[in-house]
Structures are given as structure tokens and as C-alpha cells.
PDB file of C-alpha atoms in Angstrom:
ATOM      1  CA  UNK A 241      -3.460  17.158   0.789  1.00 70.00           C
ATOM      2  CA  UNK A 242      -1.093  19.950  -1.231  1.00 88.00           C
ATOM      3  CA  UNK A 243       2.056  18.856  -2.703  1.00 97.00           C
ATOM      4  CA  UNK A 244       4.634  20.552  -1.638  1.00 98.00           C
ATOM      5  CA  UNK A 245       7.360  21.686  -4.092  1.00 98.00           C
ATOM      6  CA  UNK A 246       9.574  18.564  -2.676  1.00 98.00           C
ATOM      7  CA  UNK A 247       6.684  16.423  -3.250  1.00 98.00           C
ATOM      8  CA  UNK A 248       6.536  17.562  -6.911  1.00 98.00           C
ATOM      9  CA  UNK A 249      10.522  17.055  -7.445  1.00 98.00           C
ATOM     10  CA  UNK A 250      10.368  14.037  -5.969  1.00 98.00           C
ATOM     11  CA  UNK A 251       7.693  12.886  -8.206  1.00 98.00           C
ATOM     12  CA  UNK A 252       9.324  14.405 -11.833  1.00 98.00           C
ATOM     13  CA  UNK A 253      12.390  12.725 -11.072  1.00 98.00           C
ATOM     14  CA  UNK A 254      10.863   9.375 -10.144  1.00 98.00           C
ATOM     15  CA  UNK A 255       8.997   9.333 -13.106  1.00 98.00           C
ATOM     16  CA  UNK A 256      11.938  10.437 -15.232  1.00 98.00           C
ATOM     17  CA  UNK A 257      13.666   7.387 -13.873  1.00 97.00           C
ATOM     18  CA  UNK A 258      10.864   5.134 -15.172  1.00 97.00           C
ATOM     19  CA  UNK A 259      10.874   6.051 -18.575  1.00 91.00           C
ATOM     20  CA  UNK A 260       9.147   4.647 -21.184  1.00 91.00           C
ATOM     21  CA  UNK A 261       8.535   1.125 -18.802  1.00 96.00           C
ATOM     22  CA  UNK A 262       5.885   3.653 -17.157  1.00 97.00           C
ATOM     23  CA  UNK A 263       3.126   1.952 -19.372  1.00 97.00           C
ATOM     24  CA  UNK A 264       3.849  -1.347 -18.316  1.00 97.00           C
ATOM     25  CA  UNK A 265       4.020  -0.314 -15.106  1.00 98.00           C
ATOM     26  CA  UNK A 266       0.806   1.006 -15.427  1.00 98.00           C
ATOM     27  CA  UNK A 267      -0.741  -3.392 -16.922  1.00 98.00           C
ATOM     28  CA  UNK A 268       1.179  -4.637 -14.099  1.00 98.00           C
ATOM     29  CA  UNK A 269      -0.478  -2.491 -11.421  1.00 98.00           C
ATOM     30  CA  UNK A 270      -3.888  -3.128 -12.979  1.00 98.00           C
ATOM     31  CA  UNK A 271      -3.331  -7.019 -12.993  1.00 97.00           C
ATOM     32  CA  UNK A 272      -2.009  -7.211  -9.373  1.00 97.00           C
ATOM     33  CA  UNK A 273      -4.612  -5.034  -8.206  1.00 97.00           C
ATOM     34  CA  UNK A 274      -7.278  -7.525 -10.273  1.00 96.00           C
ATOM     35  CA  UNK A 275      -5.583 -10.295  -8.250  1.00 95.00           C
ATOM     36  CA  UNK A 276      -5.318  -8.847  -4.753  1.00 95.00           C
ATOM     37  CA  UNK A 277      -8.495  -6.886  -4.580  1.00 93.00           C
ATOM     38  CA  UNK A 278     -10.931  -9.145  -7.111  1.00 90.00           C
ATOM     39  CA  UNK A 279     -13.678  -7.055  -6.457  1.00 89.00           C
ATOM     40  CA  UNK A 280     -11.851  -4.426  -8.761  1.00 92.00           C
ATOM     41  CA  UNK A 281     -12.659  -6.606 -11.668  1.00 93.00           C
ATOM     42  CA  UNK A 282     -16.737  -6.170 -11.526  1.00 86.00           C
ATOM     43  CA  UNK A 283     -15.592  -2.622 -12.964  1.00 89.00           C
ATOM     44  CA  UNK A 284     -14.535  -4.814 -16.426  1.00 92.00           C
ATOM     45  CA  UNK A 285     -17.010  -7.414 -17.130  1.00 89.00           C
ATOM     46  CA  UNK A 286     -16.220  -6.320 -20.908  1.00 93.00           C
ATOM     47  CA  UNK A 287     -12.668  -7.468 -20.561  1.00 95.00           C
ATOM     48  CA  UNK A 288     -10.677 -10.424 -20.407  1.00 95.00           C
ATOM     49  CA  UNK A 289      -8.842  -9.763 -17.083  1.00 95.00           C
ATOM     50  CA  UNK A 290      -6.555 -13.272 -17.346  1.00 93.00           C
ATOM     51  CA  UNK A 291      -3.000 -12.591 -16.469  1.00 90.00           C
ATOM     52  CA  UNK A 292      -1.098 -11.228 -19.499  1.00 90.00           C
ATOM     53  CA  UNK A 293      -4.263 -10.080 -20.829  1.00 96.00           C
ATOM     54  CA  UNK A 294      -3.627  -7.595 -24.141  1.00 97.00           C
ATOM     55  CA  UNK A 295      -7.004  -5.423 -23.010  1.00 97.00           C
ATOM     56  CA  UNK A 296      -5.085  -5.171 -19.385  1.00 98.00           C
ATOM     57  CA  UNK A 297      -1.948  -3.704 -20.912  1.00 98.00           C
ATOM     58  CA  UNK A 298      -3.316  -1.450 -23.450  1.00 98.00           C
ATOM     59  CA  UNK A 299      -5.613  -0.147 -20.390  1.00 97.00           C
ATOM     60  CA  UNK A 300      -2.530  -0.040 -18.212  1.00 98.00           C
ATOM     61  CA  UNK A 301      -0.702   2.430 -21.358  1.00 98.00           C
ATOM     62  CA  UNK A 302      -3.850   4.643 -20.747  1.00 97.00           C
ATOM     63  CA  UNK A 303      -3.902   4.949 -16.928  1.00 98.00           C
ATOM     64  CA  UNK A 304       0.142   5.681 -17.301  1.00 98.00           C
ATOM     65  CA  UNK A 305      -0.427   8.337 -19.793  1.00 97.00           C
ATOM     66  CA  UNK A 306      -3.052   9.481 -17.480  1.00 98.00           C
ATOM     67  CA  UNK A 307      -0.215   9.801 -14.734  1.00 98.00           C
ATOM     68  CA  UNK A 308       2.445  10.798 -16.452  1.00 98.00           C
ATOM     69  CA  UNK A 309       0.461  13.915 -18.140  1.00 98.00           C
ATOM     70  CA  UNK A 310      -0.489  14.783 -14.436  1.00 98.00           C
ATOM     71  CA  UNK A 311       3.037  14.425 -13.658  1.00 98.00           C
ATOM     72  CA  UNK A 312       3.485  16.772 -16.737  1.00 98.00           C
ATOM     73  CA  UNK A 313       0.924  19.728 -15.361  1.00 98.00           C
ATOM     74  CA  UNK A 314       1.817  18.792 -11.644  1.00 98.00           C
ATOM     75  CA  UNK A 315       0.627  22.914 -10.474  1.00 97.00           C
ATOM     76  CA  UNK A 316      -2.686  21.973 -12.298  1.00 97.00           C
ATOM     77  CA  UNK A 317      -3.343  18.170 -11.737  1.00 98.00           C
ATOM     78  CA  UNK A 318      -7.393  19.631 -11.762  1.00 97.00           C
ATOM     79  CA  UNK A 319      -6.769  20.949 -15.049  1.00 97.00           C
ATOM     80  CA  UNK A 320      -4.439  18.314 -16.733  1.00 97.00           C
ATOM     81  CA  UNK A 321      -7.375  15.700 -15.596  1.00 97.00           C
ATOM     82  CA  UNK A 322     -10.500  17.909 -15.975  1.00 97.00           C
ATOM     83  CA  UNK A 323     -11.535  15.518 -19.282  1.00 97.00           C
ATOM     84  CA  UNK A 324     -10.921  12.364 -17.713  1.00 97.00           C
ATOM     85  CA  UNK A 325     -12.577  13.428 -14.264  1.00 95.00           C
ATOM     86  CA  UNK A 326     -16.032  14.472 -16.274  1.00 95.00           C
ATOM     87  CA  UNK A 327     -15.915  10.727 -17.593  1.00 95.00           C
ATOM     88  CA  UNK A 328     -15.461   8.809 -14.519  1.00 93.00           C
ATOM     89  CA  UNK A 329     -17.656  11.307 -13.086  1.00 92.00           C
ATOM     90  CA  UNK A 330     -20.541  10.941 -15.534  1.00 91.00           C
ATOM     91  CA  UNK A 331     -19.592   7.140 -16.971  1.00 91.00           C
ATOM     92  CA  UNK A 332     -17.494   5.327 -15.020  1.00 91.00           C
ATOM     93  CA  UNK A 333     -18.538   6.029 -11.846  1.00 86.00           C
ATOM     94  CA  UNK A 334     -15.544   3.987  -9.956  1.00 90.00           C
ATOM     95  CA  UNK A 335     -16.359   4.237  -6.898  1.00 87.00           C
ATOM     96  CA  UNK A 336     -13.530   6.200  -4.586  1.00 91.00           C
ATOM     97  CA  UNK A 337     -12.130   3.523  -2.464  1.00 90.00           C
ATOM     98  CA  UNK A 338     -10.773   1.959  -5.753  1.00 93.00           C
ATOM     99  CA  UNK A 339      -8.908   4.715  -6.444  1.00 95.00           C
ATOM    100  CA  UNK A 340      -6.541   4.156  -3.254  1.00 96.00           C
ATOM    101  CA  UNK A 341      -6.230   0.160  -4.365  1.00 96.00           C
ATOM    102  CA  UNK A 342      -5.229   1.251  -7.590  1.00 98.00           C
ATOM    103  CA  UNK A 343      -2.757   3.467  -6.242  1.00 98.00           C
ATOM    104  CA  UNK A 344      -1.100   0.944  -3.490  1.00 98.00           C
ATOM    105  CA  UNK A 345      -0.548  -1.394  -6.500  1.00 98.00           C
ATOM    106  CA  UNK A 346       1.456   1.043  -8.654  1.00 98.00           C
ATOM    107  CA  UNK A 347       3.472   1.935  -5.649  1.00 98.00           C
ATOM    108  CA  UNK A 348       3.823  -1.909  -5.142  1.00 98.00           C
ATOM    109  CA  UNK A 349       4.935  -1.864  -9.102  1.00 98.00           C
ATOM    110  CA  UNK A 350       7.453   0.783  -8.417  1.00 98.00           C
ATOM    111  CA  UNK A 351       9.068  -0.661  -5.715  1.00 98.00           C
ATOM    112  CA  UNK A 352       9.618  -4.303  -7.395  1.00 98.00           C
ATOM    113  CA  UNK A 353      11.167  -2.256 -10.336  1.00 98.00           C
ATOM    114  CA  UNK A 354      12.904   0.715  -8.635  1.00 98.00           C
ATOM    115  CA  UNK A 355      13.361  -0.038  -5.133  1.00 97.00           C
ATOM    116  CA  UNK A 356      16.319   2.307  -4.668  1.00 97.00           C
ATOM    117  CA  UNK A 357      14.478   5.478  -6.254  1.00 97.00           C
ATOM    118  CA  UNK A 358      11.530   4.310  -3.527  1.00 97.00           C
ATOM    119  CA  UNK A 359      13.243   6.510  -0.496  1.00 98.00           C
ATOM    120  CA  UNK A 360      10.807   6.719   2.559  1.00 98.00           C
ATOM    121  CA  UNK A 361      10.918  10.991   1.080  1.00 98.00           C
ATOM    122  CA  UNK A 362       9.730   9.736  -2.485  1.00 98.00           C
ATOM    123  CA  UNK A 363       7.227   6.765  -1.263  1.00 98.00           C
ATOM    124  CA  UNK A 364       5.661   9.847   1.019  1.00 98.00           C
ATOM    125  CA  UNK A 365       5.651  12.196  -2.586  1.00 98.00           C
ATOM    126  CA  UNK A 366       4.477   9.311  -4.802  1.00 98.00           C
ATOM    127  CA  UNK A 367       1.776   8.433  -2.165  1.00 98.00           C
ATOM    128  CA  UNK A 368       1.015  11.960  -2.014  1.00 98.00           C
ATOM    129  CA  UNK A 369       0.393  12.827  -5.759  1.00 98.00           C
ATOM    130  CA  UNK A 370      -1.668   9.609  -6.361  1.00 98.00           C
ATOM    131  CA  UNK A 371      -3.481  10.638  -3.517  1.00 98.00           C
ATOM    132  CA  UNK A 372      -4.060  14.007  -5.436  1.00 98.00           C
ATOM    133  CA  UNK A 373      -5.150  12.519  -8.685  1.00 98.00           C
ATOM    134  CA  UNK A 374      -7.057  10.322  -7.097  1.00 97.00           C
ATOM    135  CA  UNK A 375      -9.459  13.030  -5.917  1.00 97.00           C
ATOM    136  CA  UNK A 376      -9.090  15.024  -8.909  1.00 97.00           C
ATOM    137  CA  UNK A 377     -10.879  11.922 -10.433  1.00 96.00           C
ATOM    138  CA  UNK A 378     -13.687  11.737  -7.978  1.00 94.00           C
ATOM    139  CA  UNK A 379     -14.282  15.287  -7.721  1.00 95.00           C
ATOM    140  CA  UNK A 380     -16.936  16.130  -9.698  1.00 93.00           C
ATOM    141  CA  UNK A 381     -18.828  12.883  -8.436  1.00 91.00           C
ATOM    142  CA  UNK A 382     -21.485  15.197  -6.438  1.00 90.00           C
TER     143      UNK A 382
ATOM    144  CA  UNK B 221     -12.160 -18.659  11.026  1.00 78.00           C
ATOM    145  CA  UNK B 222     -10.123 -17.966   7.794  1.00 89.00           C
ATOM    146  CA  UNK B 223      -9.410 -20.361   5.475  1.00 95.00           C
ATOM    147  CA  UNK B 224      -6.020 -20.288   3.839  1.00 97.00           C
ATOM    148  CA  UNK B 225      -5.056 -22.659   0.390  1.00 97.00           C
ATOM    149  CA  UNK B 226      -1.704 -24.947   0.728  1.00 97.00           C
ATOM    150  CA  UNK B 227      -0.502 -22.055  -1.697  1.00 98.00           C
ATOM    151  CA  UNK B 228      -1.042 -19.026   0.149  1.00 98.00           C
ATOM    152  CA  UNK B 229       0.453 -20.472   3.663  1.00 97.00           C
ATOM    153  CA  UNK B 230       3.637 -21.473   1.128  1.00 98.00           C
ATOM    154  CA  UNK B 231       3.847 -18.147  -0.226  1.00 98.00           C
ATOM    155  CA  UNK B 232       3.447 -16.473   3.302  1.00 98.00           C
ATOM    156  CA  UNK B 233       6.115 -18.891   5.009  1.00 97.00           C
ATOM    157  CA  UNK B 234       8.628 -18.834   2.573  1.00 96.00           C
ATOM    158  CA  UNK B 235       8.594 -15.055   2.264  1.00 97.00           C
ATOM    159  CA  UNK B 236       9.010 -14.812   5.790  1.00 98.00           C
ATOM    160  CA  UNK B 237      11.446 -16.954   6.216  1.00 97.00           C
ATOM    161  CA  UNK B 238      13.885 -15.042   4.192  1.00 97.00           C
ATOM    162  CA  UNK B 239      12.813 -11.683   6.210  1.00 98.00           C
ATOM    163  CA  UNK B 240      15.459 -10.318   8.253  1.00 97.00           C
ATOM    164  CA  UNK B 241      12.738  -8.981  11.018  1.00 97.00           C
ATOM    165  CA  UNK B 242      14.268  -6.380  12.750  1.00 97.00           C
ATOM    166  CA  UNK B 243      15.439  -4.585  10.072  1.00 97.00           C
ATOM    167  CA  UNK B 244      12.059  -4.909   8.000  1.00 98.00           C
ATOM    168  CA  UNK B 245      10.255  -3.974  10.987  1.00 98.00           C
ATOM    169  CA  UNK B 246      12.592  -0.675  11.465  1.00 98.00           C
ATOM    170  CA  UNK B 247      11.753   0.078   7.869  1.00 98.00           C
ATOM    171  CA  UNK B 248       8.412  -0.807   8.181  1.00 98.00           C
ATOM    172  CA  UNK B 249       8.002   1.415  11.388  1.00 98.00           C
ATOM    173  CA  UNK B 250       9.934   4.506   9.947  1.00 98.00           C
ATOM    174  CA  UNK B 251       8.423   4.835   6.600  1.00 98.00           C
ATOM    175  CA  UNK B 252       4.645   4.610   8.296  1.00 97.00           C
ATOM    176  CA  UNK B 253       5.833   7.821  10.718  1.00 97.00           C
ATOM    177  CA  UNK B 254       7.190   9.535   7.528  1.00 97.00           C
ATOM    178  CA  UNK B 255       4.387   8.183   4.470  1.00 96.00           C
ATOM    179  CA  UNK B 256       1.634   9.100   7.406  1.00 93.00           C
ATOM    180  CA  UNK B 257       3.265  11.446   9.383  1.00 91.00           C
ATOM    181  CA  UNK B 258      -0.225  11.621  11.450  1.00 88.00           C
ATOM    182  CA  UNK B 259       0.930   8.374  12.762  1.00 91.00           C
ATOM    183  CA  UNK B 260       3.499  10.103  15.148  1.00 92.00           C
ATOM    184  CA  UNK B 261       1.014  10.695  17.305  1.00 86.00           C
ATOM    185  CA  UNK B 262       1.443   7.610  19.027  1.00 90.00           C
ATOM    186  CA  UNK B 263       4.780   8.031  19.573  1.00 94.00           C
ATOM    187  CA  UNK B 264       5.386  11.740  21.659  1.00 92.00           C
ATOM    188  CA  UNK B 265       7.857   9.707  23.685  1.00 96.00           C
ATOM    189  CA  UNK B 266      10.073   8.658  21.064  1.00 97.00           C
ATOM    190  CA  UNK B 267      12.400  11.494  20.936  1.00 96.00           C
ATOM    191  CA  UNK B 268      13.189  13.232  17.545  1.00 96.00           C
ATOM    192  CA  UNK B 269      10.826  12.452  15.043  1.00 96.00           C
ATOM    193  CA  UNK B 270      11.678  15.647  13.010  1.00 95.00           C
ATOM    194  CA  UNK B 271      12.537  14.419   9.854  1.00 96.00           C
ATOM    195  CA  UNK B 272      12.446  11.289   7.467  1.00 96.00           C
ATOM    196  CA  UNK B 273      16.686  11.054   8.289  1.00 97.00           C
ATOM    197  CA  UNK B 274      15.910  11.734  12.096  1.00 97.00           C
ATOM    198  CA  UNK B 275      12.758   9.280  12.195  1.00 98.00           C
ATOM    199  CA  UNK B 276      14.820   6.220   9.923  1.00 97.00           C
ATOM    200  CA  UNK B 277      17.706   6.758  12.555  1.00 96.00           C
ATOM    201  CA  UNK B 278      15.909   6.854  15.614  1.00 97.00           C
ATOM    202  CA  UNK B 279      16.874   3.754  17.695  1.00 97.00           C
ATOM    203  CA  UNK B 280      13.381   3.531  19.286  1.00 97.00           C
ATOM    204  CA  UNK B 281      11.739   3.788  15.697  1.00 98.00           C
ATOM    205  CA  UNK B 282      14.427   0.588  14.783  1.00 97.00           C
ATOM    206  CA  UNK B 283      13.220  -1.732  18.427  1.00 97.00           C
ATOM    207  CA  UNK B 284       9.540  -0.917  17.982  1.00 97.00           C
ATOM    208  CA  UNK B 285       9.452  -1.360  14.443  1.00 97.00           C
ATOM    209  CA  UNK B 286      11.291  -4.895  15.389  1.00 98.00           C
ATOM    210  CA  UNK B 287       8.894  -5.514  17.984  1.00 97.00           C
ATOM    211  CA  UNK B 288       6.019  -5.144  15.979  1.00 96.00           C
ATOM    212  CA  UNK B 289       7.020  -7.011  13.233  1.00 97.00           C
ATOM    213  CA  UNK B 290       7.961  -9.807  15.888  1.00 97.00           C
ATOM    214  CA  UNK B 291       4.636 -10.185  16.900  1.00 95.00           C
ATOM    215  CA  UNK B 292       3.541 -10.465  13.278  1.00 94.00           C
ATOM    216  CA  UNK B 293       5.630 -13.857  13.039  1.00 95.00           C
ATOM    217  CA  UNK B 294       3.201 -14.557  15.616  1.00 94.00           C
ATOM    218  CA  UNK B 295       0.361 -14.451  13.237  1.00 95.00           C
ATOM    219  CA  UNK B 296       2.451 -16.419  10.653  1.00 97.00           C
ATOM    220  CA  UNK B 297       2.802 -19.366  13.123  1.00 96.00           C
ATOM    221  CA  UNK B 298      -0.680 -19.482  13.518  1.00 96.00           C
ATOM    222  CA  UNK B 299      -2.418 -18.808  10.496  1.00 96.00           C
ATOM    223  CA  UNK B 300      -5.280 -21.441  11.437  1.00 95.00           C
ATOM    224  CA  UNK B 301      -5.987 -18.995  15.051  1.00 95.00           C
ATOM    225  CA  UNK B 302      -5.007 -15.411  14.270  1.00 95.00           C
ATOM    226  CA  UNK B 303      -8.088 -13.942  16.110  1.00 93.00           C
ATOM    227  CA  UNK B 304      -6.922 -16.056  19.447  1.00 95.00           C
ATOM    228  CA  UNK B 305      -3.544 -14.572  19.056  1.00 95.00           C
ATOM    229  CA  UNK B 306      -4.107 -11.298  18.840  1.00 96.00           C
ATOM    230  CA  UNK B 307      -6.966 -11.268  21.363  1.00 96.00           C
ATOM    231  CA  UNK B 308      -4.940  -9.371  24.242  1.00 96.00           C
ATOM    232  CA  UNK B 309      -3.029  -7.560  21.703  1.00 96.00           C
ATOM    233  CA  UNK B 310      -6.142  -6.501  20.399  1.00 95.00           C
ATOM    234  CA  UNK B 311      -7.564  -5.159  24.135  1.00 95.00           C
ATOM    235  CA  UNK B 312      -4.125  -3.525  24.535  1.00 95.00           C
ATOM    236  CA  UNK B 313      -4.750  -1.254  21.629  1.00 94.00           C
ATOM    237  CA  UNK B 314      -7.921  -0.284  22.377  1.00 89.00           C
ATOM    238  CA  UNK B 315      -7.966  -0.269  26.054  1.00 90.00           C
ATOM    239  CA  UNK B 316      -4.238   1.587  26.987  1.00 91.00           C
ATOM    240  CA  UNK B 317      -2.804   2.433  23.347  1.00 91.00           C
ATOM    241  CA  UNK B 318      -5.936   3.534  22.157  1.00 87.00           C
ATOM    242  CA  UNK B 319      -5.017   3.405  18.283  1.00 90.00           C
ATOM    243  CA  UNK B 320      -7.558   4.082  15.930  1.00 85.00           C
ATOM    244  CA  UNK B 321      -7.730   0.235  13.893  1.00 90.00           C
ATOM    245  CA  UNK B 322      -7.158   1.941  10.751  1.00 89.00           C
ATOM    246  CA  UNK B 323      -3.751   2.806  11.383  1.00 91.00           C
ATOM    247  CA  UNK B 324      -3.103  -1.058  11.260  1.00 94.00           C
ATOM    248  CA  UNK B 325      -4.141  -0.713   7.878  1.00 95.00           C
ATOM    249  CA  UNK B 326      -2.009   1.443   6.823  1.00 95.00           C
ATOM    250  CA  UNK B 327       0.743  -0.226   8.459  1.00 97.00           C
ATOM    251  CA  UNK B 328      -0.425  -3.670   6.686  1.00 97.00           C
ATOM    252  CA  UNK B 329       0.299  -1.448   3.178  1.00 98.00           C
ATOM    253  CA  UNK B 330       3.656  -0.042   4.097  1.00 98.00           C
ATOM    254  CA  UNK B 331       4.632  -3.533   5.258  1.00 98.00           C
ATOM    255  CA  UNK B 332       3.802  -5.077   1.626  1.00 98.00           C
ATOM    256  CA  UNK B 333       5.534  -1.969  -0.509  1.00 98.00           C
ATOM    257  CA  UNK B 334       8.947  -3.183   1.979  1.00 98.00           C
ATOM    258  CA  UNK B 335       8.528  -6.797   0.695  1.00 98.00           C
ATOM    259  CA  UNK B 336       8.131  -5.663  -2.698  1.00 98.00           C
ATOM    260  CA  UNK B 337      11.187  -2.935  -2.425  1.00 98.00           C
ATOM    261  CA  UNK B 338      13.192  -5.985  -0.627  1.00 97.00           C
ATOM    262  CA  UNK B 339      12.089  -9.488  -2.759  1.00 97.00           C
ATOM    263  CA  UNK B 340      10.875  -7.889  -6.220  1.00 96.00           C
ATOM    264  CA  UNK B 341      10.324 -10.231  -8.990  1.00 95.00           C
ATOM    265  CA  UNK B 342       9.850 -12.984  -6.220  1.00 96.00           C
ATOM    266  CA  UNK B 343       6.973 -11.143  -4.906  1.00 97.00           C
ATOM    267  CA  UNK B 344       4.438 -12.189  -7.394  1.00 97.00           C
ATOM    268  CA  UNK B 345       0.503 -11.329  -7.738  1.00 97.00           C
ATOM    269  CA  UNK B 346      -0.249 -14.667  -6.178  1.00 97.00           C
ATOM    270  CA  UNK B 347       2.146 -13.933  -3.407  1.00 97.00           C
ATOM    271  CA  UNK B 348       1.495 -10.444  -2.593  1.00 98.00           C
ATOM    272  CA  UNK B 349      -2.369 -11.097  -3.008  1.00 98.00           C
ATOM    273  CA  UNK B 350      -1.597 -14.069   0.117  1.00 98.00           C
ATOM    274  CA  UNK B 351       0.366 -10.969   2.320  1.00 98.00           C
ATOM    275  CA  UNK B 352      -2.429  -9.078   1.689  1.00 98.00           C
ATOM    276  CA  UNK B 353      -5.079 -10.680   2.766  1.00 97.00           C
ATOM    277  CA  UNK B 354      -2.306 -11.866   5.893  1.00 98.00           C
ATOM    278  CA  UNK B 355      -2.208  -7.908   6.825  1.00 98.00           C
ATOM    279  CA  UNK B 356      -5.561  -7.601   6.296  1.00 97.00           C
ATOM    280  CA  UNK B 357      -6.776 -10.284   8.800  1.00 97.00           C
ATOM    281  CA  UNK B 358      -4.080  -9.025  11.076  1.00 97.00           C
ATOM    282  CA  UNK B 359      -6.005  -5.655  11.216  1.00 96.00           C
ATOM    283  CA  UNK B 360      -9.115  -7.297  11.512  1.00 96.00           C
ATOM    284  CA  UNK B 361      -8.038  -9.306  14.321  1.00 96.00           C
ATOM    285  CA  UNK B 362      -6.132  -6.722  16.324  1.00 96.00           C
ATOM    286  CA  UNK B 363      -9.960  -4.654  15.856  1.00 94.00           C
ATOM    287  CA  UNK B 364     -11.829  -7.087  16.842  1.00 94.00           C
ATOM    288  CA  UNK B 365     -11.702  -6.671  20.630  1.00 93.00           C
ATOM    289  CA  UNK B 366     -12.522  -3.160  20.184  1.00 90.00           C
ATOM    290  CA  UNK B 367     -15.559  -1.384  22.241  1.00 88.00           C
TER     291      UNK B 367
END
């Protein structure tokens, strides 16, 4: 899936419009998705995954700066992410579908906070670039 | 048979009874056709499906989308028999509409980001954890007669 130059607007300016909340966004995707999908949470034995959890948030601040710098090098998401994708690649080892649940739940996020910037045009760019990053992350997996 | 906790049939019925279901189900509708635009394939005789403004518009988009979302009230009433309720549904799909089940899926996903958009802070973890394991089932169900 490409991301059409629309697509990439669509996604700046959303972001833009999130601000600095994009971290928490970031905790409160990772605790609903902990919630909703609970097999999620077999990927964090090492943490304590209770609602308003500190280790959820600060992880939440790191998969938000992980967005926003794609957002930030949208014509080279590959490149922007080629760090992170050797380390799920060769550690983490997430395995795909989670990627996608992740990636529902931050949309879900979104559209509690910023319903009107969630147009059915943005939702389809939004769903697009996590999409993207998504496979940026679990392309070097074989 | 799925078992449901007195919390999650709360959090389903009193979410649902504050949906207004035709236009949810419009929104619902439109958004999958433009999010998933492969998903117009169902729908040749619709008319103009050209663009997210044509598609949101369309008044066959807005009486399918309430239709659908109808039948999902359906479901809602009977939490205790989904698979029973959706048996015929579930032949229908396969046997005339032939849908692919993981369109319902997708649907089932759309249909919780238009709570969220429309409810917000009152669609908490708990409660959007209860919708979606209510869309998931729902897919299941509407598979299960599949051959």
C-alpha cells in the first residue's frame, strides 16, 4: 500500500493537531489494546500492565516518538524506522498480526480525542500510514 | 455458546441504546467503502461510489448502512443465541452475497472507531473491549454457516 501525497497531508496535519498529547495517546492505545486483545500482554511479562501503569506510559512516549518521527520522514518511513525494524526483527520478534491491533487502538485513541479531525479521507490516510509502518517493522522478519 | 459478564451486556446495552442506528449505520457503511475501498465490490449496483463525498452522500450507502446496523440490534437482543440469529444471515452471505467473512471484520473495526468518534470518554477500555468481542462474535457467527 503507497501513500499517496493526500495520504501524507492528511497524516502531517492530523498529527500537527495532536500535539504534544501524541505520547499519551500513544499509553492509552497500548492499555486499551492490553484490555481488548489480552493476548498482547504475553509480549510484556517484564511489565506491570495494570491500568495507569507508569512502564505503559513511558512505553506509550516511545511508540509515539516512533510515529511521529515516521510522520517526520513520511517519503522514507523504511529509512526513518530502519533501527527500530532491525530490533523487532532480531529481538522482539512481535509477531505481525499485533501490529494491526496496535494500530486499530490508536485510531480508536484518536477518534475519542479528535473525532472531528477523524474525516472518513483522514481515517483512510491514518489507516493507511500505520498500515505502512507496520510493515516497515516486520520487514526484515525473513 | 458465549458467555457474557453482567458488565459487558451493561456496557453493550447502554451504548446501544443511545445509538441513533441509521445514522451510525450510514457512517458505518460509508467509511468501510472509503477506509477499504476494496469493499465496493459488493456494491456495483449502488450508483456513484466515486469519491469519499459521493460514497457518504449516496442514499443507498445511508439505507444499507441502516439496514445492517439494524440487524446488529438483532445480535444485541440476543446476546445469549447470536449463532441462532445469524444462522440464515450467515447462508445468505455465503450462498447469494458471497462475501468473503473477513470483510465482517473489518466492518466490526470501523463500527467501534464510530462509537469512539460518537461517545468518547464514555467509551472506556472495559466498554470498547465488550463491543469488541460483540463484533467479533458477530463475524464469527455470520461465518459460521460457510462451506
Amino acid at each position: 500500500m503507497v501513500l499517496s501525497a493526500n495520504d501524507k497531508t492528511n497524516v502531517k496535519t492530523a498529527f500537527s493537531k495532536f500535539g504534544g498529547h501524541v505520547e499519551e495517546y500513544g499509553g492509552e492505545a497500548l492499555d486499551r489494546m492490553f484490555v481488548t486483545y489480552p493476548q498482547t500482554k504475553t509480549y510484556f511479562p517484564h511489565f506491570d500492565l495494570s491500568h495507569g501503569s507508569a512502564q505503559v506510559k513511558a512505553h506509550g512516549k516511545k511508540v509515539a516518538a516512533a510515529l511521529v518521527e515516521a510522520v517526520n520522514h513520511i517519503d522514507d518511513i523504511a529509512g526513518a524506522l530502519s533501527k527500530l525494524s532491525d530490533l523487532h526483527a532480531q529481538k522482539l520478534r512481535v509477531d505481525p498480526v499485533n501490529f494491526k491491533l496496535l494500530g486499530h487502538c490508536f485510531l480508536v485513541v484518536v477518534a475519542i480525542h479528535h473525532p472531528a479531525v477523524l474525516t472518513p479521507e483522514v481515517h483512510a490516510s491514518l489507516d493507511k500510514f500505520l498500515c505502512a509502518v507496520g510493515t516497515v517493522l516486520t520487514a526484515k522478519y525473513r | 455458546m458465549v458467555h457474557w459478564t453482567a458488565e459487558e451486556k451493561q456496557l453493550i446495552t447502554s451504548i446501544w441504546g443511545k445509538v441513533n442506528v441509521e445514522e451510525c449505520g450510514a457512517e458505518a457503511l460509508a467509511r468501510l467503502l472509503i477506509v477499504y475501498p476494496w469493499t465496493q465490490r459488493f456494491f456495483s449496483s449502488f450508483g456513484n461510489l466515486s469519491s469519499p463525498t459521493a460514497i457518504t452522500g449516496n442514499p443507498k450507502v445511508r439505507a444499507h448502512g441502516k439496514k445492517v446496523l439494524t440487524s446488529f440490534g438483532e445480535a444485541i437482543k440476543n446476546l445469549d443465541n447470536i449463532k441462532a440469529t445469524y444462522s440464515k444471515l450467515s447462508e445468505l452471505h455465503c450462498d447469494k452475497l458471497h462475501v468473503d467473512p473477513e470483510n465482517f471484520r473489518l466492518l466490526g473495526d470501523i463500527l467501534i472507531i464510530v462509537l469512539a468518534a460518537h461517545f468518547a470518554r464514555d467509551f472506556s477500555p472495559a466498554c470498547h473491549s465488550a463491543w469488541q468481542k460483540l463484533v467479533g462474535v458477530v463475524a464469527h457467527a455470520l461465518a459460521r454457516k460457510y462451506h
